[in-house]
Amino acid sequence: MADTFTLAETAMREKGAADAAALAARAVSGEADDRELLENRSMIPTWRERDYTDVPVGTPYQWQGIVYKLVQAHDATGNPGWTPDAAPALWAAVSRPGETGSADDPITAVRGMEYVYGRYYLDPEDGKVYLCTRAGEAEGGAVILQYLPHELVGQYFAEG
């Protein structure tokens, strides 16, 4: 009986790993959108200090309840401060699906997310709405920032 249980447990782990790998591959290819990643967050591994040099750009990982996609391959071995929320050159947060970025439907901001010029963001720390804007940048352009909008008013944001 114990052998049957062990075999079943091993088969379930292998299926879970295969499903997670398939979701990651779909994220890398662009087939899996942010909605799909958030709906299947239980399949996404947690970020840890490790070597990401052979990990394809776009691969999702979780950190502190937020899903991030790899932006740049790197080696985080021995670099505990390179967490996704603190390293915007390496990671971009996945935004909540359905938020359009209009003044009436702002996108909830998180540290390390990709902000799009011309869209509105709700800052969870102060509850205010901000427009992402920067002199010389065209609407639709994007920037990954490890800061929340209220911390960059006059640089990347204006109160909306």
mmCIF file with all atom_site columns, C-alpha atoms in Angstrom:
data_model
loop_
_atom_site.group_PDB
_atom_site.id
_atom_site.type_symbol
_atom_site.label_atom_id
_atom_site.label_alt_id
_atom_site.label_comp_id
_atom_site.label_asym_id
_atom_site.label_entity_id
_atom_site.label_seq_id
_atom_site.pdbx_PDB_ins_code
_atom_site.Cartn_x
_atom_site.Cartn_y
_atom_site.Cartn_z
_atom_site.occupancy
_atom_site.B_iso_or_equiv
_atom_site.pdbx_formal_charge
_atom_site.auth_seq_id
_atom_site.auth_comp_id
_atom_site.auth_asym_id
_atom_site.auth_atom_id
_atom_site.pdbx_PDB_model_num
ATOM 1   C CA . MET A 1 1   ? 0.000   0.000  0.000   1.00 0.00 ? 1   MET A CA 1
ATOM 2   C CA . ALA A 1 2   ? 2.801   2.409  0.852   1.00 0.00 ? 2   ALA A CA 1
ATOM 3   C CA . ASP A 1 3   ? 4.408   1.715  -2.505  1.00 0.00 ? 3   ASP A CA 1
ATOM 4   C CA . THR A 1 4   ? 1.168   2.623  -4.315  1.00 0.00 ? 4   THR A CA 1
ATOM 5   C CA . PHE A 1 5   ? 0.938   5.866  -2.358  1.00 0.00 ? 5   PHE A CA 1
ATOM 6   C CA . THR A 1 6   ? 4.587   6.714  -3.112  1.00 0.00 ? 6   THR A CA 1
ATOM 7   C CA . LEU A 1 7   ? 4.074   5.999  -6.820  1.00 0.00 ? 7   LEU A CA 1
ATOM 8   C CA . ALA A 1 8   ? 0.931   8.147  -6.929  1.00 0.00 ? 8   ALA A CA 1
ATOM 9   C CA . GLU A 1 9   ? 2.668   10.968 -5.075  1.00 0.00 ? 9   GLU A CA 1
ATOM 10  C CA . THR A 1 10  ? 5.642   10.816 -7.455  1.00 0.00 ? 10  THR A CA 1
ATOM 11  C CA . ALA A 1 11  ? 3.330   10.820 -10.486 1.00 0.00 ? 11  ALA A CA 1
ATOM 12  C CA . MET A 1 12  ? 1.448   13.859 -9.147  1.00 0.00 ? 12  MET A CA 1
ATOM 13  C CA . ARG A 1 13  ? 4.696   15.758 -8.550  1.00 0.00 ? 13  ARG A CA 1
ATOM 14  C CA . GLU A 1 14  ? 5.945   14.937 -12.033 1.00 0.00 ? 14  GLU A CA 1
ATOM 15  C CA . LYS A 1 15  ? 2.641   16.069 -13.583 1.00 0.00 ? 15  LYS A CA 1
ATOM 16  C CA . GLY A 1 16  ? 2.733   19.284 -11.527 1.00 0.00 ? 16  GLY A CA 1
ATOM 17  C CA . ALA A 1 17  ? 6.308   19.981 -12.643 1.00 0.00 ? 17  ALA A CA 1
ATOM 18  C CA . ALA A 1 18  ? 5.388   19.290 -16.273 1.00 0.00 ? 18  ALA A CA 1
ATOM 19  C CA . ASP A 1 19  ? 2.325   21.570 -16.054 1.00 0.00 ? 19  ASP A CA 1
ATOM 20  C CA . ALA A 1 20  ? 4.442   24.332 -14.466 1.00 0.00 ? 20  ALA A CA 1
ATOM 21  C CA . ALA A 1 21  ? 7.091   23.967 -17.179 1.00 0.00 ? 21  ALA A CA 1
ATOM 22  C CA . ALA A 1 22  ? 4.405   24.150 -19.886 1.00 0.00 ? 22  ALA A CA 1
ATOM 23  C CA . LEU A 1 23  ? 2.940   27.330 -18.341 1.00 0.00 ? 23  LEU A CA 1
ATOM 24  C CA . ALA A 1 24  ? 6.427   28.886 -18.172 1.00 0.00 ? 24  ALA A CA 1
ATOM 25  C CA . ALA A 1 25  ? 7.057   27.998 -21.828 1.00 0.00 ? 25  ALA A CA 1
ATOM 26  C CA . ARG A 1 26  ? 3.717   29.583 -22.794 1.00 0.00 ? 26  ARG A CA 1
ATOM 27  C CA . ALA A 1 27  ? 4.681   32.733 -20.850 1.00 0.00 ? 27  ALA A CA 1
ATOM 28  C CA . VAL A 1 28  ? 8.051   32.925 -22.612 1.00 0.00 ? 28  VAL A CA 1
ATOM 29  C CA . SER A 1 29  ? 6.451   32.529 -26.054 1.00 0.00 ? 29  SER A CA 1
ATOM 30  C CA . GLY A 1 30  ? 3.792   35.138 -25.234 1.00 0.00 ? 30  GLY A CA 1
ATOM 31  C CA . GLU A 1 31  ? 0.923   32.624 -25.483 1.00 0.00 ? 31  GLU A CA 1
ATOM 32  C CA . ALA A 1 32  ? 0.108   32.870 -21.754 1.00 0.00 ? 32  ALA A CA 1
ATOM 33  C CA . ASP A 1 33  ? -1.060  36.363 -20.853 1.00 0.00 ? 33  ASP A CA 1
ATOM 34  C CA . ASP A 1 34  ? -0.987  38.002 -17.422 1.00 0.00 ? 34  ASP A CA 1
ATOM 35  C CA . ARG A 1 35  ? -4.506  36.765 -16.648 1.00 0.00 ? 35  ARG A CA 1
ATOM 36  C CA . GLU A 1 36  ? -3.491  33.133 -17.235 1.00 0.00 ? 36  GLU A CA 1
ATOM 37  C CA . LEU A 1 37  ? -0.375  33.525 -15.103 1.00 0.00 ? 37  LEU A CA 1
ATOM 38  C CA . LEU A 1 38  ? -2.327  35.028 -12.216 1.00 0.00 ? 38  LEU A CA 1
ATOM 39  C CA . GLU A 1 39  ? -5.063  32.390 -12.471 1.00 0.00 ? 39  GLU A CA 1
ATOM 40  C CA . ASN A 1 40  ? -2.406  29.663 -12.289 1.00 0.00 ? 40  ASN A CA 1
ATOM 41  C CA . ARG A 1 41  ? -0.094  31.250 -9.729  1.00 0.00 ? 41  ARG A CA 1
ATOM 42  C CA . SER A 1 42  ? -0.034  28.012 -7.700  1.00 0.00 ? 42  SER A CA 1
ATOM 43  C CA . MET A 1 43  ? 1.999   26.485 -10.539 1.00 0.00 ? 43  MET A CA 1
ATOM 44  C CA . ILE A 1 44  ? 4.584   29.278 -10.557 1.00 0.00 ? 44  ILE A CA 1
ATOM 45  C CA . PRO A 1 45  ? 7.717   28.698 -8.470  1.00 0.00 ? 45  PRO A CA 1
ATOM 46  C CA . THR A 1 46  ? 8.912   31.115 -5.817  1.00 0.00 ? 46  THR A CA 1
ATOM 47  C CA . TRP A 1 47  ? 11.984  33.240 -6.531  1.00 0.00 ? 47  TRP A CA 1
ATOM 48  C CA . ARG A 1 48  ? 15.129  32.151 -4.732  1.00 0.00 ? 48  ARG A CA 1
ATOM 49  C CA . GLU A 1 49  ? 18.795  33.013 -4.822  1.00 0.00 ? 49  GLU A CA 1
ATOM 50  C CA . ARG A 1 50  ? 20.024  31.015 -7.821  1.00 0.00 ? 50  ARG A CA 1
ATOM 51  C CA . ASP A 1 51  ? 21.546  31.222 -11.264 1.00 0.00 ? 51  ASP A CA 1
ATOM 52  C CA . TYR A 1 52  ? 19.044  32.542 -13.829 1.00 0.00 ? 52  TYR A CA 1
ATOM 53  C CA . THR A 1 53  ? 21.519  32.793 -16.719 1.00 0.00 ? 53  THR A CA 1
ATOM 54  C CA . ASP A 1 54  ? 19.996  29.791 -18.526 1.00 0.00 ? 54  ASP A CA 1
ATOM 55  C CA . VAL A 1 55  ? 16.385  30.740 -17.728 1.00 0.00 ? 55  VAL A CA 1
ATOM 56  C CA . PRO A 1 56  ? 14.490  32.141 -20.733 1.00 0.00 ? 56  PRO A CA 1
ATOM 57  C CA . VAL A 1 57  ? 13.402  35.788 -20.546 1.00 0.00 ? 57  VAL A CA 1
ATOM 58  C CA . GLY A 1 58  ? 9.689   35.938 -19.729 1.00 0.00 ? 58  GLY A CA 1
ATOM 59  C CA . THR A 1 59  ? 9.748   33.006 -17.306 1.00 0.00 ? 59  THR A CA 1
ATOM 60  C CA . PRO A 1 60  ? 7.431   33.715 -14.349 1.00 0.00 ? 60  PRO A CA 1
ATOM 61  C CA . TYR A 1 61  ? 8.358   33.487 -10.650 1.00 0.00 ? 61  TYR A CA 1
ATOM 62  C CA . GLN A 1 62  ? 6.553   34.621 -7.500  1.00 0.00 ? 62  GLN A CA 1
ATOM 63  C CA . TRP A 1 63  ? 7.859   36.873 -4.769  1.00 0.00 ? 63  TRP A CA 1
ATOM 64  C CA . GLN A 1 64  ? 5.852   38.020 -1.750  1.00 0.00 ? 64  GLN A CA 1
ATOM 65  C CA . GLY A 1 65  ? 2.548   37.143 -3.398  1.00 0.00 ? 65  GLY A CA 1
ATOM 66  C CA . ILE A 1 66  ? 3.287   38.966 -6.670  1.00 0.00 ? 66  ILE A CA 1
ATOM 67  C CA . VAL A 1 67  ? 4.060   37.259 -9.981  1.00 0.00 ? 67  VAL A CA 1
ATOM 68  C CA . TYR A 1 68  ? 7.090   38.616 -11.864 1.00 0.00 ? 68  TYR A CA 1
ATOM 69  C CA . LYS A 1 69  ? 8.525   37.805 -15.274 1.00 0.00 ? 69  LYS A CA 1
ATOM 70  C CA . LEU A 1 70  ? 12.255  37.568 -15.901 1.00 0.00 ? 70  LEU A CA 1
ATOM 71  C CA . VAL A 1 71  ? 13.440  40.567 -17.938 1.00 0.00 ? 71  VAL A CA 1
ATOM 72  C CA . GLN A 1 72  ? 17.163  39.814 -18.075 1.00 0.00 ? 72  GLN A CA 1
ATOM 73  C CA . ALA A 1 73  ? 19.072  36.587 -17.456 1.00 0.00 ? 73  ALA A CA 1
ATOM 74  C CA . HIS A 1 74  ? 21.447  36.914 -14.493 1.00 0.00 ? 74  HIS A CA 1
ATOM 75  C CA . ASP A 1 75  ? 23.128  35.029 -11.659 1.00 0.00 ? 75  ASP A CA 1
ATOM 76  C CA . ALA A 1 76  ? 21.497  35.810 -8.316  1.00 0.00 ? 76  ALA A CA 1
ATOM 77  C CA . THR A 1 77  ? 23.586  33.242 -6.461  1.00 0.00 ? 77  THR A CA 1
ATOM 78  C CA . GLY A 1 78  ? 24.927  35.000 -3.375  1.00 0.00 ? 78  GLY A CA 1
ATOM 79  C CA . ASN A 1 79  ? 22.826  38.102 -4.117  1.00 0.00 ? 79  ASN A CA 1
ATOM 80  C CA . PRO A 1 80  ? 19.856  38.016 -1.723  1.00 0.00 ? 80  PRO A CA 1
ATOM 81  C CA . GLY A 1 81  ? 19.067  41.673 -2.482  1.00 0.00 ? 81  GLY A CA 1
ATOM 82  C CA . TRP A 1 82  ? 18.276  40.923 -6.127  1.00 0.00 ? 82  TRP A CA 1
ATOM 83  C CA . THR A 1 83  ? 14.674  40.038 -5.310  1.00 0.00 ? 83  THR A CA 1
ATOM 84  C CA . PRO A 1 84  ? 12.149  40.828 -8.049  1.00 0.00 ? 84  PRO A CA 1
ATOM 85  C CA . ASP A 1 85  ? 10.691  43.785 -6.154  1.00 0.00 ? 85  ASP A CA 1
ATOM 86  C CA . ALA A 1 86  ? 14.132  45.368 -5.738  1.00 0.00 ? 86  ALA A CA 1
ATOM 87  C CA . ALA A 1 87  ? 15.725  44.704 -9.144  1.00 0.00 ? 87  ALA A CA 1
ATOM 88  C CA . PRO A 1 88  ? 13.619  46.303 -11.905 1.00 0.00 ? 88  PRO A CA 1
ATOM 89  C CA . ALA A 1 89  ? 16.336  45.772 -14.500 1.00 0.00 ? 89  ALA A CA 1
ATOM 90  C CA . LEU A 1 90  ? 15.917  42.024 -13.950 1.00 0.00 ? 90  LEU A CA 1
ATOM 91  C CA . TRP A 1 91  ? 12.200  41.513 -13.215 1.00 0.00 ? 91  TRP A CA 1
ATOM 92  C CA . ALA A 1 92  ? 8.817   43.018 -14.154 1.00 0.00 ? 92  ALA A CA 1
ATOM 93  C CA . ALA A 1 93  ? 5.670   42.535 -12.095 1.00 0.00 ? 93  ALA A CA 1
ATOM 94  C CA . VAL A 1 94  ? 2.621   41.072 -13.781 1.00 0.00 ? 94  VAL A CA 1
ATOM 95  C CA . SER A 1 95  ? -0.323  43.475 -13.555 1.00 0.00 ? 95  SER A CA 1
ATOM 96  C CA . ARG A 1 96  ? -3.813  42.518 -12.532 1.00 0.00 ? 96  ARG A CA 1
ATOM 97  C CA . PRO A 1 97  ? -5.980  41.650 -15.506 1.00 0.00 ? 97  PRO A CA 1
ATOM 98  C CA . GLY A 1 98  ? -8.882  43.873 -16.420 1.00 0.00 ? 98  GLY A CA 1
ATOM 99  C CA . GLU A 1 99  ? -7.456  47.181 -15.208 1.00 0.00 ? 99  GLU A CA 1
ATOM 100 C CA . THR A 1 100 ? -7.347  49.433 -18.260 1.00 0.00 ? 100 THR A CA 1
ATOM 101 C CA . GLY A 1 101 ? -5.175  52.244 -16.968 1.00 0.00 ? 101 GLY A CA 1
ATOM 102 C CA . SER A 1 102 ? -7.797  54.903 -17.618 1.00 0.00 ? 102 SER A CA 1
ATOM 103 C CA . ALA A 1 103 ? -8.499  57.614 -15.040 1.00 0.00 ? 103 ALA A CA 1
ATOM 104 C CA . ASP A 1 104 ? -11.690 55.750 -14.082 1.00 0.00 ? 104 ASP A CA 1
ATOM 105 C CA . ASP A 1 105 ? -10.005 52.313 -13.999 1.00 0.00 ? 105 ASP A CA 1
ATOM 106 C CA . PRO A 1 106 ? -6.387  52.790 -12.883 1.00 0.00 ? 106 PRO A CA 1
ATOM 107 C CA . ILE A 1 107 ? -3.888  49.948 -12.695 1.00 0.00 ? 107 ILE A CA 1
ATOM 108 C CA . THR A 1 108 ? -2.901  48.987 -9.164  1.00 0.00 ? 108 THR A CA 1
ATOM 109 C CA . ALA A 1 109 ? 0.800   49.828 -8.831  1.00 0.00 ? 109 ALA A CA 1
ATOM 110 C CA . VAL A 1 110 ? 3.406   47.496 -7.333  1.00 0.00 ? 110 VAL A CA 1
ATOM 111 C CA . ARG A 1 111 ? 7.130   47.915 -6.927  1.00 0.00 ? 111 ARG A CA 1
ATOM 112 C CA . GLY A 1 112 ? 9.026   46.531 -9.888  1.00 0.00 ? 112 GLY A CA 1
ATOM 113 C CA . MET A 1 113 ? 6.197   46.738 -12.382 1.00 0.00 ? 113 MET A CA 1
ATOM 114 C CA . GLU A 1 114 ? 6.337   48.003 -15.945 1.00 0.00 ? 114 GLU A CA 1
ATOM 115 C CA . TYR A 1 115 ? 4.620   51.394 -16.081 1.00 0.00 ? 115 TYR A CA 1
ATOM 116 C CA . VAL A 1 116 ? 3.254   52.625 -19.406 1.00 0.00 ? 116 VAL A CA 1
ATOM 117 C CA . TYR A 1 117 ? 3.363   56.337 -20.231 1.00 0.00 ? 117 TYR A CA 1
ATOM 118 C CA . GLY A 1 118 ? -0.136  57.755 -20.623 1.00 0.00 ? 118 GLY A CA 1
ATOM 119 C CA . ARG A 1 119 ? -1.802  55.293 -18.245 1.00 0.00 ? 119 ARG A CA 1
ATOM 120 C CA . TYR A 1 120 ? -3.135  55.919 -14.768 1.00 0.00 ? 120 TYR A CA 1
ATOM 121 C CA . TYR A 1 121 ? -2.004  54.024 -11.668 1.00 0.00 ? 121 TYR A CA 1
ATOM 122 C CA . LEU A 1 122 ? -3.505  53.623 -8.204  1.00 0.00 ? 122 LEU A CA 1
ATOM 123 C CA . ASP A 1 123 ? -0.833  53.879 -5.515  1.00 0.00 ? 123 ASP A CA 1
ATOM 124 C CA . PRO A 1 124 ? -1.718  51.368 -2.760  1.00 0.00 ? 124 PRO A CA 1
ATOM 125 C CA . GLU A 1 125 ? 0.244   53.287 -0.110  1.00 0.00 ? 125 GLU A CA 1
ATOM 126 C CA . ASP A 1 126 ? -1.550  56.633 -0.355  1.00 0.00 ? 126 ASP A CA 1
ATOM 127 C CA . GLY A 1 127 ? -4.705  55.629 -2.269  1.00 0.00 ? 127 GLY A CA 1
ATOM 128 C CA . LYS A 1 128 ? -4.221  58.348 -4.911  1.00 0.00 ? 128 LYS A CA 1
ATOM 129 C CA . VAL A 1 129 ? -4.307  58.017 -8.698  1.00 0.00 ? 129 VAL A CA 1
ATOM 130 C CA . TYR A 1 130 ? -1.306  59.125 -10.780 1.00 0.00 ? 130 TYR A CA 1
ATOM 131 C CA . LEU A 1 131 ? -0.658  59.570 -14.493 1.00 0.00 ? 131 LEU A CA 1
ATOM 132 C CA . CYS A 1 132 ? 2.584   58.064 -15.773 1.00 0.00 ? 132 CYS A CA 1
ATOM 133 C CA . THR A 1 133 ? 4.240   60.828 -17.777 1.00 0.00 ? 133 THR A CA 1
ATOM 134 C CA . ARG A 1 134 ? 7.764   62.006 -18.505 1.00 0.00 ? 134 ARG A CA 1
ATOM 135 C CA . ALA A 1 135 ? 9.056   64.812 -20.698 1.00 0.00 ? 135 ALA A CA 1
ATOM 136 C CA . GLY A 1 136 ? 10.396  63.449 -23.965 1.00 0.00 ? 136 GLY A CA 1
ATOM 137 C CA . GLU A 1 137 ? 8.623   60.087 -23.657 1.00 0.00 ? 137 GLU A CA 1
ATOM 138 C CA . ALA A 1 138 ? 5.789   59.129 -25.994 1.00 0.00 ? 138 ALA A CA 1
ATOM 139 C CA . GLU A 1 139 ? 2.514   57.610 -24.811 1.00 0.00 ? 139 GLU A CA 1
ATOM 140 C CA . GLY A 1 140 ? 2.688   53.837 -24.934 1.00 0.00 ? 140 GLY A CA 1
ATOM 141 C CA . GLY A 1 141 ? 6.374   53.699 -24.054 1.00 0.00 ? 141 GLY A CA 1
ATOM 142 C CA . ALA A 1 142 ? 7.216   51.814 -20.894 1.00 0.00 ? 142 ALA A CA 1
ATOM 143 C CA . VAL A 1 143 ? 9.644   51.795 -18.002 1.00 0.00 ? 143 VAL A CA 1
ATOM 144 C CA . ILE A 1 144 ? 10.162  49.327 -15.148 1.00 0.00 ? 144 ILE A CA 1
ATOM 145 C CA . LEU A 1 145 ? 10.468  51.067 -11.782 1.00 0.00 ? 145 LEU A CA 1
ATOM 146 C CA . GLN A 1 146 ? 10.994  49.710 -8.295  1.00 0.00 ? 146 GLN A CA 1
ATOM 147 C CA . TYR A 1 147 ? 9.133   52.683 -6.857  1.00 0.00 ? 147 TYR A CA 1
ATOM 148 C CA . LEU A 1 148 ? 5.476   53.507 -6.331  1.00 0.00 ? 148 LEU A CA 1
ATOM 149 C CA . PRO A 1 149 ? 3.990   56.559 -8.081  1.00 0.00 ? 149 PRO A CA 1
ATOM 150 C CA . HIS A 1 150 ? 3.896   58.829 -5.013  1.00 0.00 ? 150 HIS A CA 1
ATOM 151 C CA . GLU A 1 151 ? 7.673   58.408 -4.699  1.00 0.00 ? 151 GLU A CA 1
ATOM 152 C CA . LEU A 1 152 ? 8.320   59.727 -8.226  1.00 0.00 ? 152 LEU A CA 1
ATOM 153 C CA . VAL A 1 153 ? 5.918   62.647 -8.623  1.00 0.00 ? 153 VAL A CA 1
ATOM 154 C CA . GLY A 1 154 ? 7.465   65.197 -10.968 1.00 0.00 ? 154 GLY A CA 1
ATOM 155 C CA . GLN A 1 155 ? 9.824   62.602 -12.464 1.00 0.00 ? 155 GLN A CA 1
ATOM 156 C CA . TYR A 1 156 ? 7.623   59.821 -13.808 1.00 0.00 ? 156 TYR A CA 1
ATOM 157 C CA . PHE A 1 157 ? 4.192   60.659 -12.410 1.00 0.00 ? 157 PHE A CA 1
ATOM 158 C CA . ALA A 1 158 ? 1.716   63.486 -11.984 1.00 0.00 ? 158 ALA A CA 1
ATOM 159 C CA . GLU A 1 159 ? -1.222  63.384 -9.612  1.00 0.00 ? 159 GLU A CA 1
ATOM 160 C CA . GLY A 1 160 ? -4.247  62.407 -11.655 1.00 0.00 ? 160 GLY A CA 1
#
